[in-house]
Amino acid sequence: MKRKYFFSIYFLLTLNLKGQTTNPIKIPIKISGTFGEIRNTHFHSGVDIKTQGKQGINIFTVKDGIVKRIKVSKGSFGKAIYIEHNDGTTSVYAHLKKFSDKIEKFVKEIQYKNKSYEIEVYPSTDIFVLNAGTLIGFSGNTGSSTGPHLHFEIRDSKTNYPINPLKILNNVIDTLRPKINDIYLYNVNNDGSYDLLKKLKIKKVESDLIITDTIQNIGRLGIGINYFDKQDRSNSKNGAYSISLKINNKLIYNYKMDTISLFDKRYLQLFVDYKNWYINKNKIQKLFTHPKSKYTFIKKKFNGIINVEKNNVYNGLLEIEDFNGNKIRVKLIFEGKKIDSLKKYQNNHNVKSKYEYSFKSKNVKIEIKKNTFFDDINIPFDYSGDTLDLGKNLYPIDKKIKIIFDVKHLDSIKKQKSFISFINKKNKPEFIKTKKQNNIWSIETKKLGKYTLSFDTISPSINPLNFRNNQSIRKKKKLILKVFDDLSGIKKINGFINDKWVLFEHETKNNTISFDLSDLKINESDYRLKIIVSDYLENEKEYNAKIFRNK
């Protein structure tokens, strides 16, 4: 009932989505990321709009509404604003450089009150009442952005389900068809595990039609694709709007990226050929579903499994379409002959998904809950010299694994400055927040690999970039410094001028902090600057300088 209720609400919303709207940006719309496309950890919940490779482009609200939420964070969306509209939708504008003057003043008052750069606030409904086309901020590169752009979303205000923003954006020019790089054939086992059989040979016979060699095999088969889509004004390689697969004119796999749930990401690792993407960096999207997966945009009956019986022939049609209706088609023929190489499915696993497990050796223990893994797998359990090796990160994980270290062999100083770390591909330790209960330390993780105990006694570094001690800052707009910690990472930053706390914005991508000198309300000409930076092991560094304005 709940699912039907959502789709009826969604249908009503789509009737009014276009309504009285304006684009969030006045320059030509160039898309660098499409709705629903696959990212490393999630399905993209909006569209990314290019801002000419620079920051500071004016951003406008797309409809009449009220500011519902404002969030400032070092990661994720960075500086983001959420505006609720009277048609039942909420628009989201993320990675902003700064907000418009009135909103910026409101935000900074809260930051100074809380003495924190990171805040989240839900303003009263009467504080910011906006008309469509009102300036709300300026484009930027804050948070987890990899370059200047606007991340723009439309959400259902009741369910918080993202809706495809292309439904309301105007003048998005796209006359280009999606392009297929490769097509792959899989053997699919009943439990959802699969084996890659081969890459198919493909040939383009028309501008919108590709054919493959005849596929000769029997059993439960599946198709995987490596593809991309582009728009006329952009060279970015994006995901498509719709993909369908028919066998003998019967639809067996189909979705349209009209709406998704933020919880669909739970099954992202099942949506792709996990080993090929995460290990070999080959992004293959599977066109068959795992029996344990649940997506809001794919009906369960469309599992994509092609059941090929001996001596039978099956005609397949794969269609990939973008939001503007540009389409590429692939014709496939399956013959029920046992010719193509088939890997034998081996069931020699030491971890069955339906059971819970506890492995212990010397000073380390791991606990695995029931249904932690989607499939039955084999995990090595090797422990030597405070290092636990769980093998390569080859398998999708649904629930967190608990790793426990007994650290009674460490002295008091090491206990204070140590933590459990993950050893990355560069053989370097990565900090993990560790729960410490006397001698029993633990973490929870959704990643296989190597874990060890690491020791951090080195304080962060602080270095000024655009000023120096005993220097005039009269012509400067900001004070910029580089802060860096090479192990556990920066946890706290506190800045003071003449003993009064001041706001330093932390940009983690380039390890800089900056103070906007227009915030300086102290009516003096000489200033004592003090900055205290600490890492997650409470190693602390203090920087002091004297600066002045009127000399």
Coordinates of C-alpha atoms in Angstrom, one line a residue:
M1 CA 0.0 0.0 0.0
K2 CA 2.8 2.4 0.9
R3 CA 4.5 1.9 -2.5
K4 CA 1.2 2.6 -4.4
Y5 CA 0.6 5.6 -2.3
F6 CA 3.9 7.1 -3.1
F7 CA 3.5 6.6 -6.8
S8 CA 0.0 8.2 -6.8
I9 CA 1.5 11.2 -5.0
Y10 CA 4.4 11.3 -7.4
F11 CA 2.0 11.2 -10.4
L12 CA 0.2 14.3 -9.0
L13 CA 3.5 16.1 -8.5
T14 CA 4.6 15.5 -12.0
L15 CA 1.5 17.3 -13.3
N16 CA 2.7 20.5 -11.7
L17 CA 6.5 20.2 -11.7
K18 CA 7.0 22.5 -14.7
G19 CA 4.6 25.1 -13.4
Q20 CA 6.1 28.6 -12.9
T21 CA 9.8 27.9 -12.9
T22 CA 13.1 29.5 -13.8
N23 CA 16.5 27.9 -14.2
P24 CA 18.7 28.1 -11.1
I25 CA 21.5 29.6 -13.2
K26 CA 21.3 32.2 -16.0
I27 CA 24.2 30.9 -18.1
P28 CA 23.5 28.2 -20.7
I29 CA 22.8 24.8 -19.0
K30 CA 25.7 22.4 -19.4
I31 CA 25.2 19.1 -17.6
S32 CA 28.2 17.3 -16.0
G33 CA 26.3 14.8 -14.0
T34 CA 22.8 13.3 -14.7
F35 CA 20.1 12.1 -12.3
G36 CA 20.4 8.6 -11.1
E37 CA 23.8 7.9 -12.7
I38 CA 26.2 5.6 -10.8
R39 CA 28.7 7.2 -8.4
N40 CA 31.2 5.3 -6.2
T41 CA 28.9 5.2 -3.2
H42 CA 25.4 6.2 -4.4
F43 CA 23.0 6.9 -7.2
H44 CA 23.3 10.6 -8.1
S45 CA 20.3 12.4 -6.6
G46 CA 20.4 15.5 -8.8
V47 CA 22.0 17.0 -11.8
D48 CA 25.4 18.7 -11.8
I49 CA 25.4 22.0 -13.8
K50 CA 28.7 23.4 -15.0
T51 CA 29.6 27.0 -14.0
Q52 CA 32.2 27.8 -16.7
G53 CA 35.0 26.3 -14.6
K54 CA 34.8 29.1 -12.0
Q55 CA 33.1 30.0 -8.8
G56 CA 30.8 32.9 -8.0
I57 CA 28.1 32.5 -10.6
N58 CA 24.7 33.8 -9.3
I59 CA 22.3 31.0 -8.2
F60 CA 18.5 31.6 -8.1
T61 CA 15.6 29.8 -6.6
V62 CA 13.6 28.0 -9.3
K63 CA 10.1 28.6 -7.8
D64 CA 8.4 30.6 -5.0
G65 CA 9.1 29.1 -1.7
I66 CA 10.6 29.3 1.8
V67 CA 14.1 28.4 3.0
K68 CA 13.5 25.1 4.9
R69 CA 17.1 24.1 5.7
I70 CA 20.6 25.4 5.5
K71 CA 23.6 23.2 6.1
V72 CA 27.3 23.9 6.1
S73 CA 29.8 21.0 6.2
K74 CA 33.4 20.3 5.3
G75 CA 32.4 17.3 3.2
S76 CA 29.2 16.1 1.4
F77 CA 27.3 19.1 -0.1
G78 CA 29.5 21.8 1.5
K79 CA 27.3 24.9 1.7
A80 CA 23.8 23.9 0.8
I81 CA 20.3 25.4 0.9
Y82 CA 16.9 23.7 0.8
I83 CA 13.9 25.6 -0.4
E84 CA 10.4 24.2 0.1
H85 CA 7.7 25.1 -2.5
N86 CA 3.9 25.0 -2.3
D87 CA 3.6 22.3 -5.0
G88 CA 4.9 19.7 -2.6
T89 CA 8.5 19.8 -3.8
T90 CA 11.8 21.0 -2.3
S91 CA 14.7 22.3 -4.4
V92 CA 18.3 21.8 -3.2
Y93 CA 21.4 23.9 -4.2
A94 CA 24.8 22.5 -3.1
H95 CA 28.5 23.2 -3.2
L96 CA 27.9 26.9 -2.9
K97 CA 30.8 29.4 -2.4
K98 CA 28.6 31.6 -0.2
F99 CA 25.0 32.5 0.3
S100 CA 23.2 35.8 -0.7
D101 CA 23.8 38.7 1.7
K102 CA 20.8 38.2 4.0
I103 CA 21.2 34.4 4.2
E104 CA 24.9 34.7 4.6
K105 CA 24.5 37.1 7.6
F106 CA 21.9 34.7 9.2
V107 CA 24.3 31.8 8.7
K108 CA 27.4 33.6 10.1
E109 CA 25.5 34.7 13.2
I110 CA 24.8 31.1 14.0
Q111 CA 28.4 30.0 13.2
Y112 CA 29.7 32.7 15.6
K113 CA 27.2 31.8 18.2
N114 CA 28.1 28.1 18.0
K115 CA 31.8 28.8 17.4
S116 CA 31.7 26.3 14.6
Y117 CA 32.1 26.4 10.8
E118 CA 29.8 23.3 10.4
I119 CA 26.2 24.0 11.2
E120 CA 22.7 22.8 10.3
V121 CA 19.7 25.0 10.8
Y122 CA 16.0 25.0 10.0
P123 CA 14.8 28.6 9.9
S124 CA 11.3 29.7 10.9
T125 CA 9.0 29.7 7.9
D126 CA 8.6 33.5 8.0
I127 CA 12.3 34.4 7.9
F128 CA 13.1 33.7 4.2
V129 CA 10.1 33.9 1.9
L130 CA 11.3 33.9 -1.7
N131 CA 9.9 34.5 -5.1
A132 CA 11.0 32.4 -8.1
G133 CA 14.2 34.0 -9.5
T134 CA 15.4 35.4 -6.2
L135 CA 19.2 35.3 -5.7
I136 CA 20.1 32.8 -3.0
G137 CA 23.8 32.3 -3.3
F138 CA 26.9 31.9 -5.5
S139 CA 28.3 28.8 -7.1
G140 CA 31.3 27.2 -5.6
N141 CA 33.3 24.1 -4.9
T142 CA 32.7 23.4 -1.2
G143 CA 32.2 20.0 0.3
S144 CA 33.0 16.8 -1.6
S145 CA 32.9 18.5 -5.0
T146 CA 35.7 17.7 -7.4
G147 CA 35.4 21.0 -9.3
P148 CA 33.3 24.2 -9.5
H149 CA 29.7 23.4 -10.3
L150 CA 26.1 23.6 -9.0
H151 CA 24.6 20.4 -7.6
F152 CA 20.8 20.9 -8.1
E153 CA 18.0 18.6 -6.9
I154 CA 14.2 18.4 -6.7
R155 CA 12.7 16.3 -3.9
D156 CA 9.3 15.2 -2.9
S157 CA 8.8 17.2 0.3
K158 CA 6.9 14.4 2.1
T159 CA 9.0 11.4 1.2
N160 CA 12.3 13.2 0.6
Y161 CA 12.6 11.1 -2.6
P162 CA 14.7 12.9 -5.3
I163 CA 12.9 13.6 -8.6
N164 CA 14.7 14.1 -11.9
P165 CA 15.4 17.8 -12.2
L166 CA 15.4 17.6 -16.0
K167 CA 11.6 17.7 -15.7
I168 CA 11.8 21.4 -14.8
L169 CA 15.0 22.7 -16.3
N170 CA 14.6 24.7 -19.4
N171 CA 16.8 24.8 -22.6
V172 CA 18.9 21.7 -21.9
I173 CA 20.0 21.0 -25.5
D174 CA 20.7 17.4 -26.2
T175 CA 20.6 15.8 -29.7
L176 CA 23.3 13.1 -29.0
R177 CA 22.6 9.4 -28.7
P178 CA 24.1 7.4 -25.8
K179 CA 27.2 5.5 -26.8
I180 CA 28.0 1.9 -26.0
N181 CA 31.7 1.0 -25.4
D182 CA 31.3 -2.8 -24.6
I183 CA 28.8 -5.5 -24.0
Y184 CA 29.4 -8.5 -21.7
L185 CA 27.9 -11.9 -21.3
Y186 CA 27.4 -13.4 -17.8
N187 CA 26.4 -16.7 -16.3
V188 CA 24.0 -16.0 -13.5
N189 CA 23.6 -18.4 -10.6
N190 CA 20.3 -18.9 -8.7
D191 CA 21.7 -17.2 -5.5
G192 CA 22.5 -14.0 -7.5
S193 CA 26.2 -14.6 -7.9
Y194 CA 27.6 -14.5 -11.4
D195 CA 30.5 -15.3 -13.7
L196 CA 31.8 -13.1 -16.5
L197 CA 31.9 -15.3 -19.6
K198 CA 33.2 -12.9 -22.3
K199 CA 33.1 -9.6 -24.0
L200 CA 30.8 -9.7 -27.0
K201 CA 31.9 -8.5 -30.4
I202 CA 29.8 -5.5 -31.5
K203 CA 29.2 -3.8 -34.9
K204 CA 27.4 -0.5 -35.6
V205 CA 25.2 -1.1 -38.6
E206 CA 23.0 2.1 -38.4
S207 CA 23.4 5.4 -36.6
D208 CA 21.1 4.1 -33.8
L209 CA 21.6 0.3 -34.2
I210 CA 24.3 -2.1 -33.0
I211 CA 24.4 -5.8 -33.5
T212 CA 26.5 -8.5 -31.7
D213 CA 27.8 -11.8 -32.7
T214 CA 25.3 -14.7 -32.1
I215 CA 25.5 -15.8 -28.5
Q216 CA 25.7 -19.6 -28.2
N217 CA 25.1 -20.9 -24.7
I218 CA 22.5 -22.4 -22.4
G219 CA 21.3 -21.7 -18.9
R220 CA 20.7 -18.5 -16.9
L221 CA 22.4 -15.7 -18.8
G222 CA 22.7 -12.0 -18.2
I223 CA 24.0 -8.9 -20.0
G224 CA 26.3 -6.1 -18.8
I225 CA 27.2 -2.9 -20.5
N226 CA 29.8 -0.2 -20.4
Y227 CA 28.3 3.0 -21.9
F228 CA 27.9 6.7 -21.5
D229 CA 25.7 9.6 -22.6
K230 CA 26.6 13.2 -23.5
Q231 CA 24.8 16.5 -24.2
D232 CA 25.5 18.9 -27.0
R233 CA 27.1 21.6 -24.8
S234 CA 29.1 19.2 -22.5
N235 CA 31.9 16.7 -23.0
S236 CA 31.1 15.0 -19.7
K237 CA 30.2 11.3 -19.8
N238 CA 27.0 10.7 -18.0
G239 CA 24.4 8.0 -17.3
A240 CA 21.2 7.5 -19.3
Y241 CA 17.6 8.1 -18.4
S242 CA 16.1 4.8 -19.4
I243 CA 17.3 1.2 -20.2
S244 CA 15.2 -1.7 -21.3
L245 CA 15.9 -5.2 -22.5
K246 CA 13.4 -7.4 -24.3
I247 CA 13.7 -11.1 -25.2
N248 CA 11.3 -12.3 -27.9
N249 CA 9.4 -9.0 -27.5
K250 CA 8.9 -9.6 -23.7
L251 CA 10.2 -7.0 -21.4
I252 CA 12.6 -8.6 -18.9
Y253 CA 14.5 -5.5 -17.6
N254 CA 13.4 -1.9 -17.5
Y255 CA 13.8 1.3 -15.6
K256 CA 13.3 5.1 -16.1
M257 CA 15.2 7.5 -13.9
D258 CA 12.1 9.6 -12.8
T259 CA 12.6 9.2 -9.1
I260 CA 14.9 7.3 -6.7
S261 CA 15.1 6.8 -3.0
L262 CA 18.2 8.0 -1.0
F263 CA 18.2 4.4 0.3
D264 CA 18.7 2.8 -3.1
K265 CA 22.4 3.2 -2.5
R266 CA 22.3 0.2 -0.1
Y267 CA 22.2 -2.0 -3.2
L268 CA 24.5 0.0 -5.5
Q269 CA 27.2 -2.6 -5.3
L270 CA 24.7 -5.2 -6.7
F271 CA 23.9 -2.9 -9.6
V272 CA 27.3 -3.2 -11.1
D273 CA 29.9 -5.9 -11.8
Y274 CA 31.5 -5.2 -8.4
K275 CA 34.9 -6.9 -9.0
N276 CA 35.4 -5.3 -12.4
W277 CA 34.4 -1.8 -11.3
Y278 CA 36.0 -1.6 -7.9
I279 CA 39.0 -3.7 -8.6
N280 CA 39.7 -3.3 -12.3
K281 CA 38.1 0.2 -12.7
N282 CA 35.9 -1.1 -15.5
K283 CA 32.4 0.3 -14.9
I284 CA 30.1 -2.5 -16.1
Q285 CA 26.4 -2.0 -15.3
K286 CA 24.6 -5.3 -15.0
L287 CA 21.2 -5.6 -16.7
F288 CA 20.1 -8.3 -14.3
T289 CA 19.2 -7.9 -10.6
H290 CA 20.3 -9.8 -7.5
P291 CA 17.4 -11.5 -5.7
K292 CA 18.2 -9.5 -2.5
S293 CA 18.3 -6.1 -4.2
K294 CA 15.4 -3.6 -3.9
Y295 CA 15.3 -0.5 -6.0
T296 CA 12.5 2.1 -6.1
F297 CA 13.1 2.5 -9.9
I298 CA 13.0 -1.2 -10.9
K299 CA 10.1 -3.5 -10.5
K300 CA 11.0 -6.9 -9.0
K301 CA 9.6 -8.8 -12.0
F302 CA 12.1 -7.2 -14.3
N303 CA 15.1 -9.2 -13.2
G304 CA 16.9 -9.3 -16.6
I305 CA 17.6 -13.1 -16.4
I306 CA 17.7 -14.7 -19.9
N307 CA 16.8 -18.4 -19.6
V308 CA 18.2 -20.0 -22.7
E309 CA 17.2 -23.6 -23.4
K310 CA 19.0 -26.1 -25.6
N311 CA 18.2 -25.9 -29.4
N312 CA 16.0 -22.7 -28.9
V313 CA 16.6 -19.3 -30.5
Y314 CA 15.9 -16.0 -28.7
N315 CA 15.9 -12.5 -30.2
G316 CA 16.9 -9.7 -27.9
L317 CA 16.6 -5.9 -28.1
L318 CA 18.4 -3.6 -25.8
E319 CA 17.5 0.1 -25.8
I320 CA 19.4 2.9 -24.0
E321 CA 17.7 6.3 -24.0
D322 CA 18.4 9.8 -22.6
F323 CA 15.9 12.2 -21.2
N324 CA 15.5 14.0 -24.6
G325 CA 14.6 10.7 -26.3
N326 CA 17.9 10.1 -28.1
K327 CA 18.2 6.3 -28.3
I328 CA 20.7 3.6 -29.2
R329 CA 19.5 0.0 -29.9
V330 CA 21.3 -3.3 -29.7
K331 CA 20.1 -6.5 -31.4
L332 CA 21.1 -9.7 -29.7
I333 CA 20.6 -13.3 -30.9
F334 CA 20.9 -16.3 -28.4
E335 CA 21.2 -19.8 -29.7
G336 CA 20.7 -22.7 -27.2
K337 CA 24.1 -24.4 -27.9
K338 CA 26.7 -25.3 -25.3
I339 CA 29.7 -23.7 -27.0
D340 CA 30.8 -20.5 -25.1
S341 CA 33.1 -21.1 -22.2
L342 CA 31.3 -21.5 -18.9
K343 CA 33.1 -21.2 -15.5
K344 CA 32.0 -23.8 -13.1
Y345 CA 30.3 -22.4 -10.0
Q346 CA 32.2 -23.4 -6.9
N347 CA 30.6 -23.5 -3.5
N348 CA 33.7 -23.7 -1.3
H349 CA 32.9 -20.7 1.0
N350 CA 33.7 -20.3 4.6
V351 CA 31.1 -17.6 5.2
K352 CA 27.5 -18.4 4.4
S353 CA 25.3 -15.3 4.3
K354 CA 22.5 -16.8 6.3
Y355 CA 24.6 -17.4 9.4
E356 CA 26.5 -15.3 11.9
Y357 CA 30.2 -15.8 12.6
S358 CA 32.9 -15.0 15.1
F359 CA 36.6 -15.5 14.2
K360 CA 39.3 -15.1 16.9
S361 CA 43.0 -15.3 16.9
K362 CA 45.4 -14.0 19.6
N363 CA 44.6 -10.3 20.2
V364 CA 42.0 -9.8 17.4
K365 CA 38.4 -10.9 16.8
I366 CA 35.9 -10.2 14.0
E367 CA 32.1 -10.5 14.3
I368 CA 29.9 -11.0 11.3
K369 CA 26.1 -10.7 11.6
K370 CA 23.6 -12.8 9.7
N371 CA 23.1 -11.5 6.1
T372 CA 26.2 -9.2 6.3
F373 CA 27.1 -10.4 2.8
F374 CA 24.7 -10.7 0.0
D375 CA 26.3 -13.9 -1.2
D376 CA 28.2 -16.8 0.3
I377 CA 31.9 -15.9 0.2
N378 CA 35.4 -17.0 1.3
I379 CA 37.3 -14.7 3.6
P380 CA 40.9 -15.4 4.6
F381 CA 41.5 -14.6 8.3
D382 CA 45.2 -13.9 8.8
Y383 CA 46.7 -12.1 11.9
S384 CA 50.3 -11.3 12.4
G385 CA 52.1 -8.5 14.2
D386 CA 49.0 -6.4 15.1
T387 CA 47.8 -6.6 11.5
L388 CA 44.6 -8.4 10.4
D389 CA 44.2 -9.4 6.8
L390 CA 40.7 -10.1 5.5
G391 CA 41.8 -10.4 1.9
K392 CA 40.9 -8.1 -1.1
N393 CA 37.7 -6.0 -1.0
L394 CA 36.0 -8.2 -3.7
Y395 CA 32.5 -8.6 -2.3
P396 CA 29.5 -6.3 -1.8
I397 CA 28.7 -5.9 1.9
D398 CA 25.3 -5.0 3.3
K399 CA 26.0 -4.8 7.1
K400 CA 29.0 -3.7 9.0
I401 CA 31.7 -6.1 10.2
K402 CA 32.9 -5.5 13.8
I403 CA 36.7 -5.8 14.3
I404 CA 37.9 -6.0 17.8
F405 CA 41.5 -5.6 19.1
D406 CA 42.7 -6.5 22.6
V407 CA 45.4 -3.9 23.3
K408 CA 46.5 -4.9 26.8
H409 CA 50.1 -5.3 25.4
L410 CA 50.3 -1.5 24.6
D411 CA 51.7 0.9 27.2
S412 CA 49.7 3.9 28.5
I413 CA 51.3 6.4 26.1
K414 CA 50.6 4.2 23.0
K415 CA 47.1 3.6 24.1
Q416 CA 46.5 7.3 24.3
K417 CA 47.9 8.0 20.8
S418 CA 46.9 4.9 18.9
F419 CA 43.9 3.8 16.8
I420 CA 42.7 1.1 14.5
S421 CA 43.5 1.9 10.9
F422 CA 42.8 0.6 7.4
I423 CA 45.8 -0.1 5.2
N424 CA 45.1 1.5 1.7
K425 CA 46.4 0.5 -1.7
K426 CA 49.5 2.7 -1.2
N427 CA 50.2 0.7 2.0
K428 CA 49.5 3.8 4.1
P429 CA 47.3 3.7 7.2
E430 CA 43.9 5.5 7.1
F431 CA 42.3 6.8 10.3
I432 CA 39.2 5.1 11.6
K433 CA 37.3 6.4 14.6
T434 CA 38.0 3.8 17.2
K435 CA 35.7 2.9 20.1
K436 CA 37.9 2.4 23.2
Q437 CA 36.7 0.5 26.3
N438 CA 39.8 0.0 28.4
N439 CA 41.8 -2.7 26.6
I440 CA 39.1 -3.6 24.1
W441 CA 39.1 -1.4 21.0
S442 CA 36.7 -1.9 18.1
I443 CA 35.6 -0.4 14.8
E444 CA 32.7 -1.2 12.4
T445 CA 33.4 -1.4 8.7
K446 CA 31.9 -2.4 5.3
K447 CA 35.2 -3.0 3.6
L448 CA 37.5 -6.0 3.5
G449 CA 41.3 -5.6 3.5
K450 CA 44.0 -5.0 6.0
Y451 CA 43.5 -3.5 9.5
T452 CA 46.2 -2.7 12.0
L453 CA 47.1 -0.6 15.1
S454 CA 48.6 2.8 14.2
F455 CA 50.4 5.4 16.4
D456 CA 50.1 9.2 15.9
T457 CA 52.1 11.7 18.0
I458 CA 52.8 14.3 15.3
S459 CA 50.9 17.6 15.5
P460 CA 49.3 19.2 12.5
S461 CA 51.2 21.9 10.6
I462 CA 50.0 25.5 10.1
N463 CA 51.5 27.8 7.5
P464 CA 50.3 31.2 6.3
L465 CA 49.9 31.5 2.5
N466 CA 49.0 35.1 1.8
F467 CA 50.5 37.0 4.7
R468 CA 53.4 36.8 7.2
N469 CA 54.1 37.9 10.8
N470 CA 54.3 41.7 11.4
Q471 CA 52.7 42.5 8.0
S472 CA 50.0 44.9 7.0
I473 CA 46.8 43.3 5.8
R474 CA 45.1 46.6 4.7
K475 CA 44.7 45.5 1.1
K476 CA 43.7 41.9 1.8
K477 CA 40.2 40.5 1.8
K478 CA 41.0 37.2 3.5
L479 CA 43.7 35.5 5.6
I480 CA 44.6 32.1 4.1
L481 CA 46.6 29.4 5.8
K482 CA 47.5 25.8 4.9
V483 CA 46.7 23.2 7.6
F484 CA 47.7 19.6 7.3
D485 CA 47.8 16.4 9.3
D486 CA 49.4 13.4 7.7
L487 CA 47.6 10.6 9.7
S488 CA 44.5 10.9 11.9
G489 CA 43.4 14.1 10.2
I490 CA 42.2 17.6 11.3
K491 CA 39.5 17.5 13.9
K492 CA 39.2 21.0 15.4
I493 CA 40.2 24.5 14.2
N494 CA 39.8 27.5 16.5
G495 CA 40.9 31.0 15.5
F496 CA 41.2 34.1 17.6
I497 CA 41.9 37.7 16.9
N498 CA 42.7 39.8 20.0
D499 CA 41.4 36.9 22.1
K500 CA 38.0 36.9 20.3
W501 CA 36.9 33.7 18.4
V502 CA 36.7 34.2 14.7
L503 CA 35.4 32.0 11.9
F504 CA 37.9 30.1 9.7
E505 CA 36.4 28.2 6.8
H506 CA 38.0 24.8 6.3
E507 CA 38.5 23.6 2.7
T508 CA 39.6 20.0 3.0
K509 CA 40.3 19.5 -0.7
N510 CA 43.3 21.8 -0.7
N511 CA 44.0 21.8 3.1
T512 CA 43.4 25.5 3.6
I513 CA 41.5 27.6 6.1
S514 CA 40.5 31.2 5.4
F515 CA 39.1 34.1 7.4
D516 CA 37.0 36.7 5.8
L517 CA 38.4 40.1 7.0
S518 CA 35.0 41.8 6.5
D519 CA 33.9 39.8 9.6
L520 CA 36.4 41.7 11.6
K521 CA 34.4 44.0 13.9
I522 CA 37.2 44.9 16.3
N523 CA 37.9 48.6 16.3
E524 CA 41.7 48.4 16.6
S525 CA 44.6 48.7 14.2
D526 CA 46.9 46.0 15.7
Y527 CA 45.8 42.4 15.9
R528 CA 47.1 39.3 17.6
L529 CA 46.2 36.3 15.6
K530 CA 46.1 32.9 17.2
I531 CA 45.1 29.6 15.6
I532 CA 44.9 26.3 17.4
V533 CA 44.5 23.1 15.3
S534 CA 44.2 19.6 16.7
D535 CA 43.9 16.2 15.1
Y536 CA 41.8 13.2 16.2
L537 CA 44.4 12.0 18.6
E538 CA 44.5 15.4 20.4
N539 CA 47.9 16.3 19.0
E540 CA 47.8 20.1 18.9
K541 CA 49.5 22.9 17.0
E542 CA 49.3 26.6 17.8
Y543 CA 50.2 29.4 15.4
N544 CA 50.6 33.1 16.5
A545 CA 51.2 36.2 14.4
K546 CA 50.9 40.0 14.7
I547 CA 49.2 41.8 11.9
F548 CA 47.9 45.3 11.4
R549 CA 45.7 47.4 9.1
N550 CA 46.6 51.1 9.3
K551 CA 50.4 51.2 9.3

